[in-house]
Coordinates of C-alpha atoms in Angstrom, one line a residue:
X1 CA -14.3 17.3 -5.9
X2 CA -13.7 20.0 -3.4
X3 CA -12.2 23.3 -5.4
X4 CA -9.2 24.7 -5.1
X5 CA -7.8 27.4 -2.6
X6 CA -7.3 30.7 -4.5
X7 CA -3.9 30.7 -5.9
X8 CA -1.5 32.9 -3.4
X9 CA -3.3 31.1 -0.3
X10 CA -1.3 30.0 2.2
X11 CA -2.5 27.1 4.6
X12 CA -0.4 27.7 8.1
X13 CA -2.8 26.5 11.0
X14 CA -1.6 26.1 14.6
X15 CA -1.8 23.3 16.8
X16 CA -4.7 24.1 18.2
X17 CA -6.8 25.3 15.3
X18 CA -5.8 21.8 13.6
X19 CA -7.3 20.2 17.1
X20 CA -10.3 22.4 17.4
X21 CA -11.0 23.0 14.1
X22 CA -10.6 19.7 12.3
X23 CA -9.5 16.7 14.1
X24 CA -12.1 16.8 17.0
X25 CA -15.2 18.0 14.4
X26 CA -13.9 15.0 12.4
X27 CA -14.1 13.1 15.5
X28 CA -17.5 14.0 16.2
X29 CA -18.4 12.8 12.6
X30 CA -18.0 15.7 10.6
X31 CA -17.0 14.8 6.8
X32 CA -14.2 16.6 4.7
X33 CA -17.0 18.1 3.1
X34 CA -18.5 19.7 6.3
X35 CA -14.9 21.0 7.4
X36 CA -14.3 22.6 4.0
X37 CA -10.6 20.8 4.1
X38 CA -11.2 18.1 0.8
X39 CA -9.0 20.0 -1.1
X40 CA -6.3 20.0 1.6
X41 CA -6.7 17.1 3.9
X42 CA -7.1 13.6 3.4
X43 CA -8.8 10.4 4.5
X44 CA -6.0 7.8 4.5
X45 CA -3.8 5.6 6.8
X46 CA -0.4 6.9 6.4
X47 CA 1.1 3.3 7.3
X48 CA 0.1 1.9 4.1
X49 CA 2.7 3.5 1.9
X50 CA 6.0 5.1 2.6
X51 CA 6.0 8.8 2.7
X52 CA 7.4 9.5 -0.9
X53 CA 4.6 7.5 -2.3
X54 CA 1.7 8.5 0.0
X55 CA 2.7 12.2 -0.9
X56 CA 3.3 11.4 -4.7
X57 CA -0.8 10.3 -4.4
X58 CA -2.3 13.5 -2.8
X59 CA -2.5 16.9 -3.0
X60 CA -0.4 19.1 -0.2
X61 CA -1.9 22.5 1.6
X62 CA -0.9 25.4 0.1
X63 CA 2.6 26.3 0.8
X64 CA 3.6 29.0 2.9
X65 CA 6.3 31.8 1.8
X66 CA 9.4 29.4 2.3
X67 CA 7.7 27.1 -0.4
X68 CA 7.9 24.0 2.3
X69 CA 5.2 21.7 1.2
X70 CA 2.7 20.1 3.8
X71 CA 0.0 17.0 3.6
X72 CA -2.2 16.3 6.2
X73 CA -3.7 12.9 6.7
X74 CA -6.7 11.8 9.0
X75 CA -5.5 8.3 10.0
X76 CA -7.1 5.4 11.7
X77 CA -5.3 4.2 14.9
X78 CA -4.4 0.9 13.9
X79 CA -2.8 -1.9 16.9
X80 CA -1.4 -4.8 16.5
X81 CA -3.4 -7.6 16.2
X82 CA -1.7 -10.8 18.4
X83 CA -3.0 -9.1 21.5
X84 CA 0.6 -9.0 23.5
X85 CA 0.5 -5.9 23.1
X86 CA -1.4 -2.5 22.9
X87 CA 1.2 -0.7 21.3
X88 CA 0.8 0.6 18.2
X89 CA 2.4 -0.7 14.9
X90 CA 4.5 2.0 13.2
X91 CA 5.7 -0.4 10.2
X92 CA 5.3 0.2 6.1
X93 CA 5.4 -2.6 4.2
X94 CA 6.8 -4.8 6.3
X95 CA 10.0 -4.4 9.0
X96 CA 12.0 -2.5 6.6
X97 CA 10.0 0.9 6.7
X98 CA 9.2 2.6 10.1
X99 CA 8.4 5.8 11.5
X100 CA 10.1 6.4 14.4
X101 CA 9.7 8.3 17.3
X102 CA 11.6 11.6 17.6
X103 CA 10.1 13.5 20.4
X104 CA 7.6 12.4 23.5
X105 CA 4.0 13.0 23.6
X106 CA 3.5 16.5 24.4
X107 CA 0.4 18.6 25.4
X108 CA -1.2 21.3 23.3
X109 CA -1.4 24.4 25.5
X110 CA -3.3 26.8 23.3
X111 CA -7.1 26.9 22.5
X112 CA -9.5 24.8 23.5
X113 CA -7.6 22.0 22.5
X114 CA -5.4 22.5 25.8
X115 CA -7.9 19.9 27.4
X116 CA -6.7 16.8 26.3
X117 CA -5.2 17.8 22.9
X118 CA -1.7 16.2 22.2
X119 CA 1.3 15.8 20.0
X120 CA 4.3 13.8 18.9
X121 CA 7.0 13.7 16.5
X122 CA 8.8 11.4 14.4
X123 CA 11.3 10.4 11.9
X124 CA 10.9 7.6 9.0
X125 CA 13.8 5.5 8.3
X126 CA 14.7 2.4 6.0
X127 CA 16.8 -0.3 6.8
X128 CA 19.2 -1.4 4.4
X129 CA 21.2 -4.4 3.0
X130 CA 23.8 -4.1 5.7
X131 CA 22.0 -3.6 8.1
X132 CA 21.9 0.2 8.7
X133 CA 19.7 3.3 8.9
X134 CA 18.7 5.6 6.3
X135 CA 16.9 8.7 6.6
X136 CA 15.6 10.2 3.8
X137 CA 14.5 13.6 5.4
X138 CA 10.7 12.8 5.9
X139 CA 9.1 13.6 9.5
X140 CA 5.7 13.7 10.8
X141 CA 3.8 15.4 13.6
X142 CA 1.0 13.6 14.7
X143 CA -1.9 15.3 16.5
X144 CA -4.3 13.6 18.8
X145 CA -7.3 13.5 21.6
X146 CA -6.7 11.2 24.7
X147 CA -9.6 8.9 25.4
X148 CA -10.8 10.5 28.5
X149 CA -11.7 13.5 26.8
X150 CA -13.4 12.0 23.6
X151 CA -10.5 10.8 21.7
X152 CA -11.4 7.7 19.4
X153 CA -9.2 5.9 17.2
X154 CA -8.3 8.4 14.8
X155 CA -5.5 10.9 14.1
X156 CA -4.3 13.8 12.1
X157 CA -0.8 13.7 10.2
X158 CA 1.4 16.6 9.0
X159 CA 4.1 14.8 7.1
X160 CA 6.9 17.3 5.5
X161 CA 9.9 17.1 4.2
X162 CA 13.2 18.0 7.1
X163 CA 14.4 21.3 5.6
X164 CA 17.9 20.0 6.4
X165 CA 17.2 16.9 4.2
X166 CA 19.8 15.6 2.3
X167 CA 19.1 15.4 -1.6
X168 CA 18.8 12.3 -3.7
X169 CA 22.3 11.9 -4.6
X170 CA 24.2 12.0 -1.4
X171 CA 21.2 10.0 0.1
X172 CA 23.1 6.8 0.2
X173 CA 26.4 8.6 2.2
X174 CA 23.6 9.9 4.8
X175 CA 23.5 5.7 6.3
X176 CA 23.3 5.0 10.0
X177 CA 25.2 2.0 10.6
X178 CA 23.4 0.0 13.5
X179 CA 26.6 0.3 16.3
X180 CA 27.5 4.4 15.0
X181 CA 26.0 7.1 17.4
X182 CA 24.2 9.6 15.5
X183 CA 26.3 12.5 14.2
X184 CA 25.4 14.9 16.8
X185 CA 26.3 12.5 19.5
X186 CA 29.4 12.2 17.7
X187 CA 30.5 15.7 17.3
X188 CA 30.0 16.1 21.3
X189 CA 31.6 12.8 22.0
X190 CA 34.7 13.8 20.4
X191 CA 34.4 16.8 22.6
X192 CA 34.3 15.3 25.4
X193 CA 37.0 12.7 24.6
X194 CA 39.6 15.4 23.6
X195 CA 39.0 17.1 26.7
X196 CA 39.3 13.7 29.0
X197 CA 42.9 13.0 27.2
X198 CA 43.9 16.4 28.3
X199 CA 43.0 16.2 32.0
X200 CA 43.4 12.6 32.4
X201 CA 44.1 11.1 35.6
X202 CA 44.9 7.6 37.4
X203 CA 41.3 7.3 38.8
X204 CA 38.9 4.2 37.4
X205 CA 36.0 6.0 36.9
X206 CA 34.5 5.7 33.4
X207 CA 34.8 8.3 30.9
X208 CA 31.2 10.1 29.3
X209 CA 31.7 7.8 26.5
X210 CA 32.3 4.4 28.1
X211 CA 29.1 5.5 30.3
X212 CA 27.0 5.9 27.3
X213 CA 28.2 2.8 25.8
X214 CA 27.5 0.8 28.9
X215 CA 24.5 2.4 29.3
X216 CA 23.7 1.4 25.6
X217 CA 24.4 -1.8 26.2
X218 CA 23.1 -2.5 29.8
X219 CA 19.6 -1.6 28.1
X220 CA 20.1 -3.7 25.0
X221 CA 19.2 -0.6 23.1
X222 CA 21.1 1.1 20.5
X223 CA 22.7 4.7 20.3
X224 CA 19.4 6.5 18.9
X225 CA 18.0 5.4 23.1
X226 CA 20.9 6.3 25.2
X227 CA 19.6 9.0 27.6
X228 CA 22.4 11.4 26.9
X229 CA 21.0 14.0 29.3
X230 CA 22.0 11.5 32.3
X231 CA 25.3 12.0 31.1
X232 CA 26.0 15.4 31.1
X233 CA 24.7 18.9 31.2
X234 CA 23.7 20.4 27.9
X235 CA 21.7 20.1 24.5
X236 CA 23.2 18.0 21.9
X237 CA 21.2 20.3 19.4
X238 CA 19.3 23.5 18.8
X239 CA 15.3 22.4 18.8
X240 CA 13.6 23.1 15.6
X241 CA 10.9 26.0 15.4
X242 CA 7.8 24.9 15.4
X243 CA 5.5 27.2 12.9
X244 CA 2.3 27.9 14.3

């Protein structure tokens, strides 16, 4: 067993130190011995358990000065397996567990990682009896190589808590219901609406918010896929800081 970090260690790497560093040594073959990341880092597919019980099993970096904690996961690229498909299979335990994605693929521009080294974000949710959404506050970045410069089926997780999470008890007020738009999307909805009814006019064009739902339903997806940008002008919400 690897030792521990000395206590008042922090363990706050950036994307491209966790690409150059770890994930494309590991790649190569290096073991979590060689990289000196046992203690810290972890062999394990993150889609066999949800994220309160994957975490629950192993030990998180050291914390940084907010106290957030961090685990970090080298996980095999799994696929599905009925060959229809090459996407990859996202599901825990069945269809009621999912980690969904939040944010695009995007490219790591720093360090030597710049050349081929990527990134995505997501959010896990659980359905429930009625057919809803919860979040419980869990995301994950994952970090990965393409294929066509030495990428192989493996990946490395950062899973962490949202620091906007809701706690346990209001958990069950935080559900999405299946035909709701997410709560920033309602917020400038509303917005939008109020200001239609003041200015309203005899024309037949559709409002912002008939055009989303249309455009929801002309795609046969739900709210979370509505490209609101095509709308109108504008973020829906500040982007997180990212802590390199």
């Amino acid at each position: 067993m690897a030792p521990p970090l000395l206590p008042g260690l922090s363990f706050l790497p950036s994307e491209s130190v966790l690409l150059d560093r770890y994930l494309q040594p590991k790649i190569a073959g290096s073991s979590l011995d060689d990289l000196g990341c046992k203690a810290i880092m972890h062999d394990v597919d993150v889609y066999l358990l949800p994220p309160d019980e994957l975490t629950a099993k192993y030990e998180h970096a050291p914390a940084g000065s907010d106290g957030a904690k961090v685990w970090y996961f080298f996980c095999p690229i799994t696929k599905p397996k009925n060959g229809r498909t090459a996407r990859r299979s996202r599901t825990i335990c069945g269809d009621i567990r999912r980690w969904y994605h939040s944010e695009g693929s995007k490219k790591v521009v720093n360090g030597c990682a710049a050349v081929g080294g990527y990134y995505q974000k997501f959010t896990y949710k659980e359905k429930t009896e009625s057919g809803g959404n919860v979040k419980p506050g869990w995301l994950m970045t994952e970090y990965g190589v393409t294929p066509e410069h030495g990428g192989v089926d493996l990946v490395l997780c950062k899973i962490y808590m949202s620091p906007r999470a809701p706690s346990r008890k209001r958990k069950a007020a935080e559900e999405e219901h299946v035909d709701a738009p997410p709560p920033t999307v309602q917020r400038v909805l509303q917005a939008i609406v109020e200001e239609e009814e003041e200015t309203a006019s005899c024309g037949d064009a559709p409002t912002v918010v008939e055009a989303a739902e249309e455009q929801g339903d002309a795609s046969g997806n739900g709210w979370d896929d509505i490209d609101m940008t095509e709308l109108f002008n504008g973020d829906t919400e500040d982007e997180p800081v990212r802590s390199d």
